[in-house]
Coordinates of C-alpha atoms in Angstrom, one line a residue:
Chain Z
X1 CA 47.5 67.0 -30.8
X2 CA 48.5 69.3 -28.0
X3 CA 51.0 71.5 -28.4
X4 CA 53.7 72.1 -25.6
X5 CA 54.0 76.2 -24.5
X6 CA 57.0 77.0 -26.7
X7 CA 55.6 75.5 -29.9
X8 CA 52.8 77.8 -29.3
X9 CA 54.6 80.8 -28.2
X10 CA 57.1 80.2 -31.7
X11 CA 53.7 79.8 -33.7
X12 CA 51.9 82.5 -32.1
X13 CA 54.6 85.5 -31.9
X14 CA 56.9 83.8 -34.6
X15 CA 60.3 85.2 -34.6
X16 CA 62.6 87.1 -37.1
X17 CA 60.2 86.4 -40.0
X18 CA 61.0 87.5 -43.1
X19 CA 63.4 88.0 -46.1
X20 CA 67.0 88.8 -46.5
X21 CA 68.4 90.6 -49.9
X22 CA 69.5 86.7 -51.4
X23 CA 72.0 88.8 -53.6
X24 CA 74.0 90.1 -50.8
X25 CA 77.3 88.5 -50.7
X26 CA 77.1 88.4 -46.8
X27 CA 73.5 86.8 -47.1
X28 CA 73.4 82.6 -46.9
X29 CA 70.2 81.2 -47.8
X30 CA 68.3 78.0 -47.6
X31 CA 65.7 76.4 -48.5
X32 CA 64.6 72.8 -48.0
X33 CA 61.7 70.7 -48.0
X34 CA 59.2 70.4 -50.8
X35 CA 55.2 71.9 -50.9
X36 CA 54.5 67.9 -51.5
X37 CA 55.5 66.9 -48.5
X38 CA 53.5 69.6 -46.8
X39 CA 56.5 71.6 -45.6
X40 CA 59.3 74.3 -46.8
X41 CA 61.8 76.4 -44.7
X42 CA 63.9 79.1 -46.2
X43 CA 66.3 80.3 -43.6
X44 CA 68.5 83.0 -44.3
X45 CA 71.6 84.1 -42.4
X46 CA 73.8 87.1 -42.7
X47 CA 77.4 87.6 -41.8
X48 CA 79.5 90.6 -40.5
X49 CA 82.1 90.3 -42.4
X50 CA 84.7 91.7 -39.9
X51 CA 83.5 89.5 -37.0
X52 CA 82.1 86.6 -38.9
X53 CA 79.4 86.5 -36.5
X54 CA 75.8 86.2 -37.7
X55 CA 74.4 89.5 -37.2
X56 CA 70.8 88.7 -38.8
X57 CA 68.7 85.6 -39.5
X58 CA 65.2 85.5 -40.9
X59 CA 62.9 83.1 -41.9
X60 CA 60.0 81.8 -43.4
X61 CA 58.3 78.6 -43.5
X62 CA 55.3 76.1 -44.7
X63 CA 54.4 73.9 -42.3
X64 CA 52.7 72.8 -39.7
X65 CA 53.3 74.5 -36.5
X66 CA 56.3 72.6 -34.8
X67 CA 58.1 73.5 -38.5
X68 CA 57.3 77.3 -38.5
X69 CA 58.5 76.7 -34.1
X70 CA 61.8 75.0 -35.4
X71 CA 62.8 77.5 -37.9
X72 CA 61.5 80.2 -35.5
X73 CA 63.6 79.5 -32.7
X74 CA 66.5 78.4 -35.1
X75 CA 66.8 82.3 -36.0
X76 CA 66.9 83.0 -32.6
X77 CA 70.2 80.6 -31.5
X78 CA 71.6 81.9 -34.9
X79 CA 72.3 85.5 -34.3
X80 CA 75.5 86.1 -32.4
X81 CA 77.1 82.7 -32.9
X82 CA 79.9 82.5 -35.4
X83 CA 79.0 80.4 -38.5
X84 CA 81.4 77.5 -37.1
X85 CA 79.1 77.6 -33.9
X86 CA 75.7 77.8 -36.3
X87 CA 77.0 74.6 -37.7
X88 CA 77.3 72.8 -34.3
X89 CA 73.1 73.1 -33.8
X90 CA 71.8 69.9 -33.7
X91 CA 68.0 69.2 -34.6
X92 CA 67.9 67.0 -30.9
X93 CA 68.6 70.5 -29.0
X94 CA 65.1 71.9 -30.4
X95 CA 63.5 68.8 -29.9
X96 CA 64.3 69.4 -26.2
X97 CA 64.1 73.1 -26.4
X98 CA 60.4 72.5 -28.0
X99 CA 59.4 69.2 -26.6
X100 CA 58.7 68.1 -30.0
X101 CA 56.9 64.7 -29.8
X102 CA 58.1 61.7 -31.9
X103 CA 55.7 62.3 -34.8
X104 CA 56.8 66.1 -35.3
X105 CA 61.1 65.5 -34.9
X106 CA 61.0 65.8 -39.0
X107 CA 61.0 69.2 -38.2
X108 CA 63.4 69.6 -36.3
X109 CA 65.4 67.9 -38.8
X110 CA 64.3 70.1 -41.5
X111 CA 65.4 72.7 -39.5
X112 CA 69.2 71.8 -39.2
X113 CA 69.0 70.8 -42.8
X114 CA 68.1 74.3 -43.8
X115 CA 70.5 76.1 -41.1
X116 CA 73.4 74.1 -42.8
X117 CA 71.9 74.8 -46.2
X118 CA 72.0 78.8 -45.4
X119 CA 76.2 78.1 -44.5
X120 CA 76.7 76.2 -47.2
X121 CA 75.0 79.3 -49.3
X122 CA 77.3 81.4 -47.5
X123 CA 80.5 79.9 -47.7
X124 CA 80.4 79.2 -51.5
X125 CA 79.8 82.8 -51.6
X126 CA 82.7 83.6 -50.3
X127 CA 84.8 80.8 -51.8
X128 CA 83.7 82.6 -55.1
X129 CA 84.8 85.6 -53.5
X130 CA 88.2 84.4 -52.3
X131 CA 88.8 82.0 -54.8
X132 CA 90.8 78.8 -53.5
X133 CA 94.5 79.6 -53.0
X134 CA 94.2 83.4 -53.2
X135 CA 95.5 84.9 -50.2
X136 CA 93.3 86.3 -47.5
X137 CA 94.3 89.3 -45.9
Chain L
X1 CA 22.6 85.2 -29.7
X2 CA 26.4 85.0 -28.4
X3 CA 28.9 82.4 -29.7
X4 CA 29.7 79.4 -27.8
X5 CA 33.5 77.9 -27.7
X6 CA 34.7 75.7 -30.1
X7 CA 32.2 76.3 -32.9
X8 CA 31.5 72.6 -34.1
X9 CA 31.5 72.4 -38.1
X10 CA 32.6 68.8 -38.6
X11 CA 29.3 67.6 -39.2
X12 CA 30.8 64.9 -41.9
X13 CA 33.0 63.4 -39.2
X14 CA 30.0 63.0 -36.5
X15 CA 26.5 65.3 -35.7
X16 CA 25.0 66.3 -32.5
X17 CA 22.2 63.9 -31.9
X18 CA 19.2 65.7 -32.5
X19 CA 17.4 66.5 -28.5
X20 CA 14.1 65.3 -29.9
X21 CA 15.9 61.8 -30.6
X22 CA 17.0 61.4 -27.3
X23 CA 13.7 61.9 -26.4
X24 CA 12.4 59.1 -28.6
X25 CA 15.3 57.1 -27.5
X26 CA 14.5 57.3 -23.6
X27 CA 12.3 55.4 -22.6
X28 CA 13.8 52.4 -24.2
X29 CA 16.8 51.8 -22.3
X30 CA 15.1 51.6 -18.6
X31 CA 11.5 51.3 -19.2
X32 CA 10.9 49.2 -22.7
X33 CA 13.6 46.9 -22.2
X34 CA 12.5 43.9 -23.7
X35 CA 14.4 41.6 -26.2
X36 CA 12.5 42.3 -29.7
X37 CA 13.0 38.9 -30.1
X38 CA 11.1 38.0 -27.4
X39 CA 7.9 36.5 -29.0
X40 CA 6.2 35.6 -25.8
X41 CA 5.7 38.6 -23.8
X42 CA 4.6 41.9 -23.7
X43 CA 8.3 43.0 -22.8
X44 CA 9.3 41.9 -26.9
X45 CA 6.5 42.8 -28.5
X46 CA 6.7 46.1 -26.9
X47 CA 10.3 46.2 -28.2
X48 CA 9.3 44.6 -31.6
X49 CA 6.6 47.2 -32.0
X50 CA 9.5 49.7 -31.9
X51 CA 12.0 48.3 -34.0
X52 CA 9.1 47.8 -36.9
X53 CA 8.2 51.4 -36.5
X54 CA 11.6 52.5 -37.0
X55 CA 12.6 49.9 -39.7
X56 CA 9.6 52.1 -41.7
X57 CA 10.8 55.5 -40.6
X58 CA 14.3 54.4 -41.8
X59 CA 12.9 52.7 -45.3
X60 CA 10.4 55.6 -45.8
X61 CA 14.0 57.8 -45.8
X62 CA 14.8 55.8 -48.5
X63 CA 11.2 55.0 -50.3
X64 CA 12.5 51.7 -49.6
X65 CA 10.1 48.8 -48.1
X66 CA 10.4 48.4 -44.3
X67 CA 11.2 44.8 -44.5
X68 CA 14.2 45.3 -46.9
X69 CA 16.0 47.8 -44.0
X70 CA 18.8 45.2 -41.6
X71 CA 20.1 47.4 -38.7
X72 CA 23.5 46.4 -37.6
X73 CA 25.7 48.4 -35.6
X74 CA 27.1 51.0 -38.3
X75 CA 27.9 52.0 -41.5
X76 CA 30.9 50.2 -41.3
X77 CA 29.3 46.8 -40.5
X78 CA 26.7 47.6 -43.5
X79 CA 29.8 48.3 -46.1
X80 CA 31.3 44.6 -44.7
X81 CA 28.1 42.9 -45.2
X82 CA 27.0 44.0 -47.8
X83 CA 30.4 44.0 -49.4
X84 CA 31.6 40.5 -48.1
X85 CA 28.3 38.8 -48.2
X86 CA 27.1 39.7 -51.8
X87 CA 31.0 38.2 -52.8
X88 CA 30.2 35.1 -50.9
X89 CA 27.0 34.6 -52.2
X90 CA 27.8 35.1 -55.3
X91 CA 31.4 33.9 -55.5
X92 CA 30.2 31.3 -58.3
X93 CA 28.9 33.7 -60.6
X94 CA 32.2 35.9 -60.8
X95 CA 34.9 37.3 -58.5
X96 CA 35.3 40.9 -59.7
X97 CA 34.3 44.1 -57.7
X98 CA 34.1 47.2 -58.7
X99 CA 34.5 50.4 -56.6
X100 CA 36.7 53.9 -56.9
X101 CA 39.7 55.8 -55.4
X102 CA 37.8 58.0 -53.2
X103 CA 35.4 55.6 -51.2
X104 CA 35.7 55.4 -47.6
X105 CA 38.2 53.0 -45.9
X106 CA 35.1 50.6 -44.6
X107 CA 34.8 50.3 -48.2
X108 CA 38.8 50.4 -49.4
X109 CA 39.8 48.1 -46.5
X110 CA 37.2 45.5 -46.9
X111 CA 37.5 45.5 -50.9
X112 CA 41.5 44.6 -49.9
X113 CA 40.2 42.0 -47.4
X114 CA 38.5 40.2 -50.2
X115 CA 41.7 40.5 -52.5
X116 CA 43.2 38.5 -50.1
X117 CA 40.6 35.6 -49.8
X118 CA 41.0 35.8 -53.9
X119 CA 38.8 38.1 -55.1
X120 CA 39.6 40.6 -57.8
X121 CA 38.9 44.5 -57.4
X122 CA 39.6 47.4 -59.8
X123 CA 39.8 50.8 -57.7
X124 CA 38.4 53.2 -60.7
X125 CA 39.9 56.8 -60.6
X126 CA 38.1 59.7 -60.1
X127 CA 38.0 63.0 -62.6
X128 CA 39.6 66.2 -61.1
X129 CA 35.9 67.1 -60.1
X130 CA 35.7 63.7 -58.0
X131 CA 33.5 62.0 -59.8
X132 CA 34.0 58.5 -61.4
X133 CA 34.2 58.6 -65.2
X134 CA 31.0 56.5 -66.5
X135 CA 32.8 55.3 -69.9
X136 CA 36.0 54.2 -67.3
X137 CA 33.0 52.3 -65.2
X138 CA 31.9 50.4 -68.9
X139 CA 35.5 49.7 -69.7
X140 CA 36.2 48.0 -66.4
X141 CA 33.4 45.7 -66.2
X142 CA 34.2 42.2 -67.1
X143 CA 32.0 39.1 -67.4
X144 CA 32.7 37.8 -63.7
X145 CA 31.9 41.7 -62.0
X146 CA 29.3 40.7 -59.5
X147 CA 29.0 44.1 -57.8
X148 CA 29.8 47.6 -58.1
X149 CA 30.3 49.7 -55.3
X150 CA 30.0 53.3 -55.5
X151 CA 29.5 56.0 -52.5
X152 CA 26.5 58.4 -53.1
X153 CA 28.2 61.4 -51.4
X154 CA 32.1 61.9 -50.6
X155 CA 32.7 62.4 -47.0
X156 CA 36.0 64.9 -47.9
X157 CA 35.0 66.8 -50.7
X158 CA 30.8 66.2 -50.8
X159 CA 30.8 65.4 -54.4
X160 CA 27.5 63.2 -55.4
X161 CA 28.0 60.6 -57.6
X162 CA 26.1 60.1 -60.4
X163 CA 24.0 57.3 -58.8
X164 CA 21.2 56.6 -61.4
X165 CA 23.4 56.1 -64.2
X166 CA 25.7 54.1 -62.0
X167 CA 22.8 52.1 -61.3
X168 CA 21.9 52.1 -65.1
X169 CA 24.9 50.3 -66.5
X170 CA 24.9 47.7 -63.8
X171 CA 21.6 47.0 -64.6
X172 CA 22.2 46.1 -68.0
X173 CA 24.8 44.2 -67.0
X174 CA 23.1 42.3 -64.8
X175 CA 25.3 43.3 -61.5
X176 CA 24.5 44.9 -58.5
X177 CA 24.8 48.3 -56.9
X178 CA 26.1 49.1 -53.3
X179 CA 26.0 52.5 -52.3
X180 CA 27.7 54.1 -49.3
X181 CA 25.1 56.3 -48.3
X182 CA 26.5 57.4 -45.1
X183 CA 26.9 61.4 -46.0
X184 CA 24.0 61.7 -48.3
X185 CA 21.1 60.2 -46.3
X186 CA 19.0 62.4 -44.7
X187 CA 21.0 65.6 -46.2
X188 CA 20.1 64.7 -49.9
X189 CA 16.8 63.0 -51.6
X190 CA 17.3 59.2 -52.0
X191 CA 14.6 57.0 -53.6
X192 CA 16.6 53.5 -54.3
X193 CA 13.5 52.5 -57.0
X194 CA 14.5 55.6 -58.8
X195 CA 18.4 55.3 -58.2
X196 CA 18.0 51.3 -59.1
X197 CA 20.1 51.2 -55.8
X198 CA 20.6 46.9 -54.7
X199 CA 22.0 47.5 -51.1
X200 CA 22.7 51.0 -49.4
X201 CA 24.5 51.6 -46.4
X202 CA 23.3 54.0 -43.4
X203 CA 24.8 55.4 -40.0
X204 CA 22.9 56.6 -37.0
X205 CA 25.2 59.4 -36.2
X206 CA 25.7 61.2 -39.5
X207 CA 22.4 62.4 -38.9
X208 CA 21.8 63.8 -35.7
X209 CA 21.1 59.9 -34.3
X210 CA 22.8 57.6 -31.8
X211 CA 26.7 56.2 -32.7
X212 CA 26.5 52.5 -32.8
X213 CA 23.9 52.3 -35.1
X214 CA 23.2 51.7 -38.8
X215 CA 21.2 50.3 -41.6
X216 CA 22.1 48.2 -44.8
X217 CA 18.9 47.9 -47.2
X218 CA 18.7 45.0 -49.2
X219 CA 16.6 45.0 -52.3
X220 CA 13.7 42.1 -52.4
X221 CA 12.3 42.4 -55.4
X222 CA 14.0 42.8 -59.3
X223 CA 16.6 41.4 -58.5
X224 CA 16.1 39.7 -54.9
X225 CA 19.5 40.2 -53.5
X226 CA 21.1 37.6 -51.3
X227 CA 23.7 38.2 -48.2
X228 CA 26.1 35.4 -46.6
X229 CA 25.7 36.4 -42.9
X230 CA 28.7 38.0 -41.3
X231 CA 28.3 36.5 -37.8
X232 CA 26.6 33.5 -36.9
X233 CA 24.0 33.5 -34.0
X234 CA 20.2 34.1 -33.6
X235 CA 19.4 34.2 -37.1
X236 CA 17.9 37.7 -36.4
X237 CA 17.5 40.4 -39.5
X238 CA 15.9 37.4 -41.8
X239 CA 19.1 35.5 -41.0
X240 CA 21.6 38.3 -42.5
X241 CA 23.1 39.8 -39.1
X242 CA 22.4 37.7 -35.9
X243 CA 22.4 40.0 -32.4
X244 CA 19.9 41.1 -30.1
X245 CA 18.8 44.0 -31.5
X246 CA 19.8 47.3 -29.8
X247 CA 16.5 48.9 -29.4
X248 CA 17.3 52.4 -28.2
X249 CA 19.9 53.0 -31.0
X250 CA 17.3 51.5 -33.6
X251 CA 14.6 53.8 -32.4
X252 CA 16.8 56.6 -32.6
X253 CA 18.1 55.9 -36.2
X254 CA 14.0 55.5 -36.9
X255 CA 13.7 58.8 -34.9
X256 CA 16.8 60.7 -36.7
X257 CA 15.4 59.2 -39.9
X258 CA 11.9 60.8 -40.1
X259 CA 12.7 64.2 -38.9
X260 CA 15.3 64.4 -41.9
X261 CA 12.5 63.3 -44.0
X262 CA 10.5 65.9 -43.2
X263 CA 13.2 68.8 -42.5
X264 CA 15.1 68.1 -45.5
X265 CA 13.9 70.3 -48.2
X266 CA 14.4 73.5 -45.4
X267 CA 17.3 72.5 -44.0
X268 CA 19.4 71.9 -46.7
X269 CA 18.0 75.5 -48.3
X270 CA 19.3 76.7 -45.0
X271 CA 22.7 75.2 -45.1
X272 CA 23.8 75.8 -48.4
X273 CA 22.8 79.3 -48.0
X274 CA 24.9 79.1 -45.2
X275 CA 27.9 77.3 -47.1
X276 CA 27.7 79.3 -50.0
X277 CA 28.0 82.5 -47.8
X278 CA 31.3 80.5 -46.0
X279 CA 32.5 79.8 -49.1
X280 CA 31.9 84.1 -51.0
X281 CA 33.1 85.5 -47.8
X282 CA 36.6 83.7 -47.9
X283 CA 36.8 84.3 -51.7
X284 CA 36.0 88.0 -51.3
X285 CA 39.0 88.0 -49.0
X286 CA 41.8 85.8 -50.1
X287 CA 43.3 84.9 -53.3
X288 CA 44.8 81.3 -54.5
X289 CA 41.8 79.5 -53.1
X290 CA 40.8 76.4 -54.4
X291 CA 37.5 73.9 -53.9
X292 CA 38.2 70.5 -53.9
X293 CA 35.2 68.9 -55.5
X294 CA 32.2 69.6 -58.3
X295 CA 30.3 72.0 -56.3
X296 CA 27.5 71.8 -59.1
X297 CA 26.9 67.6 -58.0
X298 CA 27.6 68.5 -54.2
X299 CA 25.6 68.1 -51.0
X300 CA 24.7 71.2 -49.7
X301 CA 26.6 71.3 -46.1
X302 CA 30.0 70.5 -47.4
X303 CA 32.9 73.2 -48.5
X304 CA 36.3 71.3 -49.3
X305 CA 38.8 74.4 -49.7
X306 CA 42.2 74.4 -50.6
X307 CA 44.3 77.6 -49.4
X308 CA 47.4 77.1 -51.5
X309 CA 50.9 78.3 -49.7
X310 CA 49.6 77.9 -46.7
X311 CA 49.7 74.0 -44.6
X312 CA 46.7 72.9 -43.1
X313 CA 47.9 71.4 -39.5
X314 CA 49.0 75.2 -39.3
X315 CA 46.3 76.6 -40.5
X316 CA 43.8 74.2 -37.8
X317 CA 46.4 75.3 -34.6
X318 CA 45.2 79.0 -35.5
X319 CA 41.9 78.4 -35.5
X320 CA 41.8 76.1 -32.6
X321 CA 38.4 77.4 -31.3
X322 CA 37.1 76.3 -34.3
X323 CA 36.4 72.4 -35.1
X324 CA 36.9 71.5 -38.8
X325 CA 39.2 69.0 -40.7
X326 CA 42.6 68.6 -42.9
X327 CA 43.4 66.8 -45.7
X328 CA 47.0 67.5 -44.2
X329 CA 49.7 64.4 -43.7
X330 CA 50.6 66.3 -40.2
X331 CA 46.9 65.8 -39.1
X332 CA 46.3 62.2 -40.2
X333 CA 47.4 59.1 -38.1
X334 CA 49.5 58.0 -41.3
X335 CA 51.5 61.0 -41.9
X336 CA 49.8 60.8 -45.6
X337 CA 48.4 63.9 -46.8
X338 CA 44.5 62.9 -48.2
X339 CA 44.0 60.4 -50.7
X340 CA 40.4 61.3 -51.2
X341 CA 42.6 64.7 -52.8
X342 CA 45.5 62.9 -54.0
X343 CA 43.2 60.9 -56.2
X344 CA 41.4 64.1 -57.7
X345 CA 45.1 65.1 -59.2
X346 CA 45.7 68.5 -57.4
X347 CA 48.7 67.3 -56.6
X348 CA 49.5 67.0 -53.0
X349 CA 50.5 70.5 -52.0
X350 CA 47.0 71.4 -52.2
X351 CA 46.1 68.5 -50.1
X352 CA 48.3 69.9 -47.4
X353 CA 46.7 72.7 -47.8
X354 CA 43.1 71.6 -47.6
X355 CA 40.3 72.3 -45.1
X356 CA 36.9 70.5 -44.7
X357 CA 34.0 72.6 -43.6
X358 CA 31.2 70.7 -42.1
X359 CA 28.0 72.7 -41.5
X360 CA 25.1 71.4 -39.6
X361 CA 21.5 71.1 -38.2
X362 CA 23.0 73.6 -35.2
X363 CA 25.3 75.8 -37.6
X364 CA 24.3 79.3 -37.3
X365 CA 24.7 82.4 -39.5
X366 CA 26.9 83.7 -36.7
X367 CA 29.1 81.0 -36.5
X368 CA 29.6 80.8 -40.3
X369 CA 30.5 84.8 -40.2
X370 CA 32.9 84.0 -37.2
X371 CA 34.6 80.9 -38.5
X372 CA 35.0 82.8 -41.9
X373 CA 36.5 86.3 -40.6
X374 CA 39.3 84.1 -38.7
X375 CA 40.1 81.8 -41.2
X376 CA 40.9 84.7 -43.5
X377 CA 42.9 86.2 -40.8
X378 CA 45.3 83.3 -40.3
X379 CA 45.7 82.7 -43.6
X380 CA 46.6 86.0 -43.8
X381 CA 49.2 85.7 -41.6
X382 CA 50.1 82.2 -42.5
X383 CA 51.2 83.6 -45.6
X384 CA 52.8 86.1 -44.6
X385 CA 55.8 83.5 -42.9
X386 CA 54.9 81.3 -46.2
X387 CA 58.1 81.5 -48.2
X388 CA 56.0 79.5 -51.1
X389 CA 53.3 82.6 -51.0
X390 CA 56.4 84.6 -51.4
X391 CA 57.7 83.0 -54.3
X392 CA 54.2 83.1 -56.0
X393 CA 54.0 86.9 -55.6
X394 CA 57.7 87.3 -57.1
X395 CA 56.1 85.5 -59.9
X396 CA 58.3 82.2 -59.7
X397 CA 56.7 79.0 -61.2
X398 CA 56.7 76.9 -58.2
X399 CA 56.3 73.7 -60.1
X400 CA 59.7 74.2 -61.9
X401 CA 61.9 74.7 -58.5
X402 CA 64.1 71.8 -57.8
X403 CA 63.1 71.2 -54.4
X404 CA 64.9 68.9 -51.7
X405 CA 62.4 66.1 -51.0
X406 CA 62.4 64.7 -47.8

């Protein structure tokens, strides 16, 4: 299969890989996919907690090389947006941003699943934190 | 010597044809062009002449008799006849084939065919090694098996069968034995009076001969096996597979045939000193590296390697200068990860995981360094963004995570 410039770029000089301290109450992770089905992503994000921007986003992936692109290049749209604007990625912007053929748009997928995933994290962190009905200052 | 870009070590998918066969194969396409079954002229008998001569370099292969050797146009076509014409012959004496998990889909896909047209088939498993389970091969014949169909060598993970007691039980049972031979001939020593082989299949360009071309042998004597023809026409091949015969292919198979005959015992000396040295190197190097296959019943080219946390599509776009093959979903045309792996019981992460080294007549010591140094390095770095390698180092058991399937 060939492999459009960007996959290769992403799979060649991957972006942002690498862990964030999952204990962290500013830290969202996720982590989708199973080894069966020949790909995992873990995707972490982390928060400022003043600006509610994300400041950091790493990640690390199984997969063949469209997924490690997807989750590559999902790090980079992730730091600076606020988590409300993380949530608005949709998998059909890196299929364009990639030019993903049809076969390989599960990963693209995959990717959105684990961006949401990584909010999700986040916010029930800070749910736990600000427990429904408590005032925020 | 220098390396030349991409290093070719898929030698189970296709070989080089061998120079010296192309020679042998020449003059036959402009100059000998007769029809061999032109009785009447110099032109067919010059072409006869040939196709006789290779019919005995291709049987000698085998220590089979020339006249029990029908050339058709591929392995493929030899798995269909042989398959589909011993179940038409012998439709009235039963309706039950036997075969296994891991053959090839000429086999798999025809055996399904005849489940259609009412035939019954049992698909035996294969051990974790890859090899079939004798007592499971017992247990599944019935009084109306008429055939059991096991491959010699697996074209994945190189595991040899065992072939003579194979051949063993159907002989007491009074059924015959198909072999795909298609990775094992010429590689491997194959005597079908000593393996009790009934019909073996051959391709031309699994060993260093012409594409297009193949051979089924059909045992005459004890038992004398009978074929319905496949295709109607000339009656040519003692009535089995009509065609004009194509005489430069033929030659070439004869050609590819003998010099494997008399190479053999070097060559495969060379290559699995060559594979095993593949195979140290990239255990030296790495951890959590697993063969696929029995590498004690194995033919001597093939290294089936699993390198776990890490996905093979990935793994093949790092070494693009280097031709090898996945048992990965993302590089198959169905999506589906191997089922030649799946069936051993690895489970399929290690499938995705799985590379097939083929080494050849024209692999060099060079080549095997080269291909080994850079596999280690992206695997290296594969796991390095592998967030399962990560999870295996922190010590969790990756079995017991509740993972999203998709």
């Amino acid at each position: 299969m060939a492999y459009s410039d960007k996959v290769l770029d992403h799979y060649n000089n991957p972006r942002n890989v690498g862990s964030l301290d999952k204990s962290n109450p500013n830290v969202g992770t996720g982590m989708v996919g199973a080894p069966e089905c020949g790909d995992v992503m873990k995707l972490q994000i982390q928060v400022n907690p003043e600006t509610g921007i994300i400041d950091d986003a790493k990640f690390k992936t199984f997969g063949c090389g469209s997924a490690i692109a997807s989750s590559s290049l999902a790090t980079e749209w992730l730091r600076g947006k606020s988590v409300d604007e993380a949530l608005a990625i949709k998998n059909t912007e890196i299929v364009a941003e990639l030019a993903l053929p049809p076969v390989k748009i599960h990963c693209s997928v995959l990717a959105e699943d684990a961006i949401k995933a990584a909010i999700a994290d986040y916010k029930a962190k800070e749910e736990k934190r600000t427990p429904a009905g408590a005032v925020t200052a | 010597m220098s390396l030349k870009f991409p290093i070719y070590m898929d030698s189970h998918a296709t070989t080089r044809m061998d120079p010296r066969v192309f020679t042998a194969m020449t003059p036959y396409f402009t100059e000998i062009f007769g029809n061999a079954a032109s009785r009447n002229h110099a032109f067919g008998w010059q072409a006869e002449e040939a196709v006789e001569k290779a019919r005995k370099q291709v049987a000698d292969l085998i220590g089979a008799d020339a006249k029990e050797i029908v050339f058709t146009s591929g392995a493929t076509e030899s798995n269909n006849l042989a398959l589909k014409g011993v179940a038409q012959m012998y439709a009235e004496k039963g309706n039950h084939i036997i075969t296994a998990a891991t053959e090839h889909k000429a086999i798999l896909d025809t055996c399904k065919r005849l489940e259609k047209d009412g035939f019954r088939v049992t698909y035996l498993p294969v051990q974790t090694d890859g090899l079939v389970d004798l007592q499971q091969l017992r247990d599944a014949i019935t009084d109306k098996t008429i055939l059991i169909s096991i491959m010699y060598a697996n074209n994945e993970i190189g595991v040899i069968q065992p072939v003579q007691e194979i051949s063993k039980i159907a002989k007491e049972k009074g059924i015959l034995f198909h072999t795909d031979a298609v990775q094992a001939a010429g590689k491997i020593p194959i005597n079908v009076q000593k393996d009790g082989i009934d019909l073996l299949s051959i391709s031309g360009h699994k060993l260093y001969g012409p594409k297009g071309v193949g051979a089924l042998y059909v045992r005459r004597r004890n038992p004398r096996v009978r074929l319905a023809e496949q295709m109607q026409g000339g009656g040519h091949e003692r009535g089995m597979r009509s065609g004009t015969l194509n005489v430069p292919g033929i030659v070439g198979l004869g050609e590819a045939c003998e010099l494997c005959n008399k190479e053999m015992a070097e060559e495969s000396r060379r290559l699995s000193f060559l594979r095993d040295k593949l195979k140290d190197k990239l255990f030296a190097e790495l951890d959590e590296v697993y063969i696929n296959g029995n590498m004690d019943h194995h033919l001597p080219h093939n290294l089936n390697v699993s390198f776990a946390y890490v996905e093979g599509e990935s793994l093949l776009m790092g070494i693009n200068d280097v031709a090898v093959s996945s048992g990965s979903a993302c590089t198959s045309a169905t999506l589906e990860p191997s089922y030649v792996l799946k069936a051993l019981g690895a489970g399929d992460d290690l499938a995705h995981s799985s590379i097939r080294f083929g080494l050849g007549r024209y692999t060099t010591e060079e080549e095997v360094d080269y291909v080994a140094d850079k596999v280690i390095d992206v695997v290296k770095k594969l796991r390095e963004l592998s967030p399962l390698y990560e999870m295996f180092k922190e010590g969790v058991d990756l079995s017991k995570v509740q993972w999203t399937a998709h």
